[in-house]
Amino acid sequence: PPASQNNEQGSTLRDLLTTTAGKLRLGSTDAGIAFAPVYSTGAASGKSGRTMPNILDDIIASVVENKIPPNRAPKINVKSEIKDEPKDDKKCLQDDCSKRYSDIQYSWICDKHVLWLRDHKNSNNWKLFKECWKQGRPVLVSGMHKKMNFSLWKAESISLDFGNQQADILNCKDSIISNTNVKEFWDGFEDVSKRQKVKNGETALLKLKDWPSGEDFKAMMPARYEDLLKSLPLPEYCSPEGKLNLASHLPGFFVRPDLGPRLCSAYGVAATKDHDIGTTNLHIEVSDVVNILVYVGIAKGNGVLSKSGVLKKLEEEDLDDLLRKRLKDSSELPGALWHIYAGKDADKIREFLQKIAKEQGLEVLPEHDPIRDQSWYVNKKLRQRLFEEYGVKTCTVIQFLGDAIILPAGALHQV
């Protein structure tokens, strides 16, 4: 830039990068890579004779050195890629969507907090999803099982192929983990008489802890891995090769979280006396999550609720009218009950759970985080108190066979 503009260089990070972009040249380093020096290499810079600069440090130093004068506002131009973008309030989003996306089958559930995409085959789903995703809202996509090879996901099929494997099995009620043969778990998946019993004779509520996961999943179950990948909802976002999947396009030097996939398998609470426990306690994931219900087993044996009993139990939940309608549809098979909370409510929920712990005489250490430790399943009574005392409302979703639930990072949930 001309000398008269030098005092403005670095007034914002954007300006700094713009003004240095034209100076790209091959650095005389062993690595032989291109970089944009923030300082000139002359004596005036005081940096002469050095090799490859620490670019980030240089940028920060230059931004500080050329800080914005107090009477000058930074020049930041933000352009929206969507013209006439609606304001981020629920009513505006929903009214606008009804006009702009009339070709997409969708509904709003959970007091209009969750988008339900009813036709998984519609190639335009991602456009409406994008509008909803910007606001950090969960999304439900139904019918994914219609794209999958259902025989691969049956309990007996997995038991037959992998019954000799060892894995960690969690007793959901007392959080005891044991390493055992997975055949024992799968044998009891739909036959209650073959399930483990605890000391008082109750049937144990067991969960296979993320078995298999990540690269193990791909190596151990290649056919199921391929079946899952071709059946992912909104592939533009959810597929590992998705053009809008940020994680797929990060440079290799980033340390990535374990993005799975992982198989989450658990017995239902229908055969237990205590229906106030869950198979996944309240927690937060560090990345966005897509969870597809690929199989629902119908348990048989003494003490198991009948199908009508299970439906009656679910109807006692605080459900959206559309979910109640789905429950009455004989072609739909409910399999999991979710309670979801917005990330902005995390601090209130954390404070509430610490308060409940003290009421119950539990020791609450200063460093204890009940959400991070996944030590709570918030039952119906506590969910009511959470709303009355802290104004935090629970979003209740029933996941039916083939439903994909897509959650933004930071959303709290239990299952």
XYZ file of C-alpha atoms in Angstrom, residues 88-273:
186
model
C -33.395 -15.113 13.693
C -36.715 -15.367 15.478
C -38.941 -18.421 15.341
C -41.995 -16.827 13.749
C -40.046 -15.130 10.994
C -38.131 -18.336 10.196
C -41.271 -20.473 10.058
C -43.342 -17.996 8.038
C -40.508 -17.477 5.595
C -39.829 -21.208 5.216
C -43.455 -21.973 4.379
C -43.136 -19.711 1.339
C -39.579 -20.490 0.241
C -39.572 -24.257 0.796
C -43.043 -25.342 -0.294
C -41.477 -28.316 -2.137
C -40.140 -29.835 1.112
C -42.241 -32.021 3.440
C -41.548 -30.768 6.948
C -43.153 -29.831 10.274
C -42.119 -28.083 13.471
C -42.299 -30.057 16.721
C -41.472 -29.436 20.394
C -43.063 -25.986 20.535
C -41.520 -25.222 17.136
C -38.004 -25.822 18.464
C -37.204 -28.929 16.363
C -37.421 -29.210 12.581
C -38.890 -32.506 11.357
C -37.960 -33.393 7.759
C -40.466 -36.085 6.801
C -39.124 -37.085 3.376
C -35.527 -38.268 3.626
C -35.260 -38.567 -0.187
C -35.845 -34.872 -0.955
C -32.595 -33.500 -2.355
C -33.507 -29.958 -1.257
C -33.745 -30.824 2.453
C -30.309 -29.347 3.119
C -31.463 -25.845 2.151
C -34.111 -25.735 4.883
C -31.797 -27.590 7.264
C -29.226 -24.842 6.792
C -31.704 -22.159 7.882
C -32.539 -24.125 11.026
C -28.951 -25.174 11.758
C -27.766 -21.558 11.832
C -29.906 -21.084 14.916
C -28.499 -24.137 16.718
C -31.729 -26.137 16.647
C -32.025 -29.945 16.599
C -33.358 -31.624 13.448
C -35.266 -34.893 13.002
C -35.203 -36.786 9.686
C -37.481 -39.814 9.406
C -37.422 -42.909 7.183
C -33.659 -43.523 7.051
C -34.160 -47.290 7.584
C -35.830 -47.479 4.154
C -32.424 -46.831 2.573
C -30.617 -49.419 4.704
C -30.109 -53.174 4.513
C -32.262 -53.965 7.534
C -30.995 -57.556 7.904
C -27.498 -56.266 8.775
C -28.761 -54.452 11.877
C -30.864 -57.168 13.523
C -29.699 -58.186 16.991
C -29.303 -61.863 16.041
C -27.268 -60.896 12.959
C -24.783 -58.837 14.988
C -24.610 -61.535 17.663
C -23.939 -64.225 15.054
C -21.164 -62.231 13.371
C -19.460 -60.760 16.452
C -20.622 -62.748 19.478
C -17.071 -63.827 20.339
C -15.831 -60.232 20.741
C -15.055 -58.736 24.156
C -16.445 -55.328 25.108
C -17.278 -53.070 28.042
C -20.847 -53.509 29.236
C -22.359 -50.843 31.488
C -25.021 -51.510 34.101
C -26.987 -48.270 33.657
C -28.498 -48.249 37.146
C -25.326 -48.436 39.237
C -22.754 -47.471 36.565
C -20.732 -50.658 37.052
C -18.697 -51.570 33.962
C -17.583 -55.103 33.197
C -15.609 -56.527 30.289
C -17.421 -59.508 28.899
C -18.369 -61.476 25.809
C -20.855 -59.468 23.723
C -22.883 -62.611 22.905
C -24.214 -62.506 26.465
C -25.514 -58.992 25.868
C -27.125 -59.791 22.512
C -28.706 -63.037 23.755
C -30.667 -60.995 26.276
C -31.515 -58.158 23.893
C -35.005 -59.504 23.138
C -35.216 -62.395 25.625
C -35.480 -61.075 29.181
C -34.959 -64.544 30.689
C -31.372 -64.499 29.374
C -30.475 -61.129 30.886
C -28.216 -60.665 33.899
C -29.827 -60.332 37.303
C -28.643 -57.964 40.028
C -28.497 -58.802 43.758
C -32.177 -58.200 44.500
C -33.252 -60.347 41.551
C -34.059 -57.421 39.272
C -33.196 -57.579 35.588
C -30.105 -55.512 34.806
C -30.421 -52.602 32.392
C -27.315 -53.055 30.250
C -25.630 -50.977 27.569
C -22.781 -51.812 25.215
C -20.450 -48.860 25.631
C -19.692 -47.466 22.170
C -18.838 -50.828 20.668
C -17.377 -50.687 18.115
C -16.268 -47.115 17.505
C -14.308 -45.071 14.957
C -11.715 -46.966 12.957
C -12.627 -50.188 14.805
C -16.150 -49.899 13.427
C -14.913 -49.599 9.848
C -12.400 -52.444 10.222
C -14.727 -54.809 12.102
C -17.979 -54.113 10.259
C -17.120 -52.956 6.706
C -20.506 -53.954 5.223
C -22.405 -52.143 7.973
C -20.080 -49.160 7.734
C -20.786 -48.804 3.993
C -24.520 -49.321 4.562
C -24.536 -46.585 7.183
C -22.564 -44.102 5.078
C -24.809 -44.460 2.032
C -27.855 -43.971 4.261
C -26.799 -40.843 6.133
C -29.328 -38.001 6.124
C -28.368 -34.647 4.611
C -25.134 -36.033 3.098
C -23.960 -32.504 2.256
C -23.453 -32.037 6.007
C -23.316 -35.524 7.538
C -21.249 -37.542 5.070
C -17.473 -37.650 5.637
C -17.172 -36.329 2.069
C -19.946 -33.753 2.463
C -19.188 -30.413 0.843
C -20.555 -28.602 3.914
C -18.985 -30.952 6.488
C -16.373 -28.661 8.017
C -14.488 -31.472 9.766
C -13.814 -33.160 6.415
C -12.030 -30.089 5.096
C -9.852 -29.178 8.077
C -6.098 -29.279 7.388
C -4.387 -32.442 8.551
C -2.511 -30.773 11.412
C -5.746 -30.218 13.386
C -6.377 -32.657 16.212
C -9.868 -33.910 15.500
C -12.349 -35.400 17.979
C -13.449 -38.994 17.456
C -16.215 -38.500 14.917
C -17.203 -42.170 14.951
C -19.217 -43.861 13.792
C -20.005 -45.823 16.909
C -22.677 -48.382 17.670
C -24.833 -47.501 20.708
C -26.854 -50.501 21.894
C -28.907 -50.792 25.079
C -31.814 -52.670 26.639
C -35.011 -50.706 27.083
C -36.404 -49.813 30.509
C -39.630 -51.736 29.765
C -38.378 -54.790 31.685
C -37.094 -52.843 34.705
C -39.051 -51.826 37.794
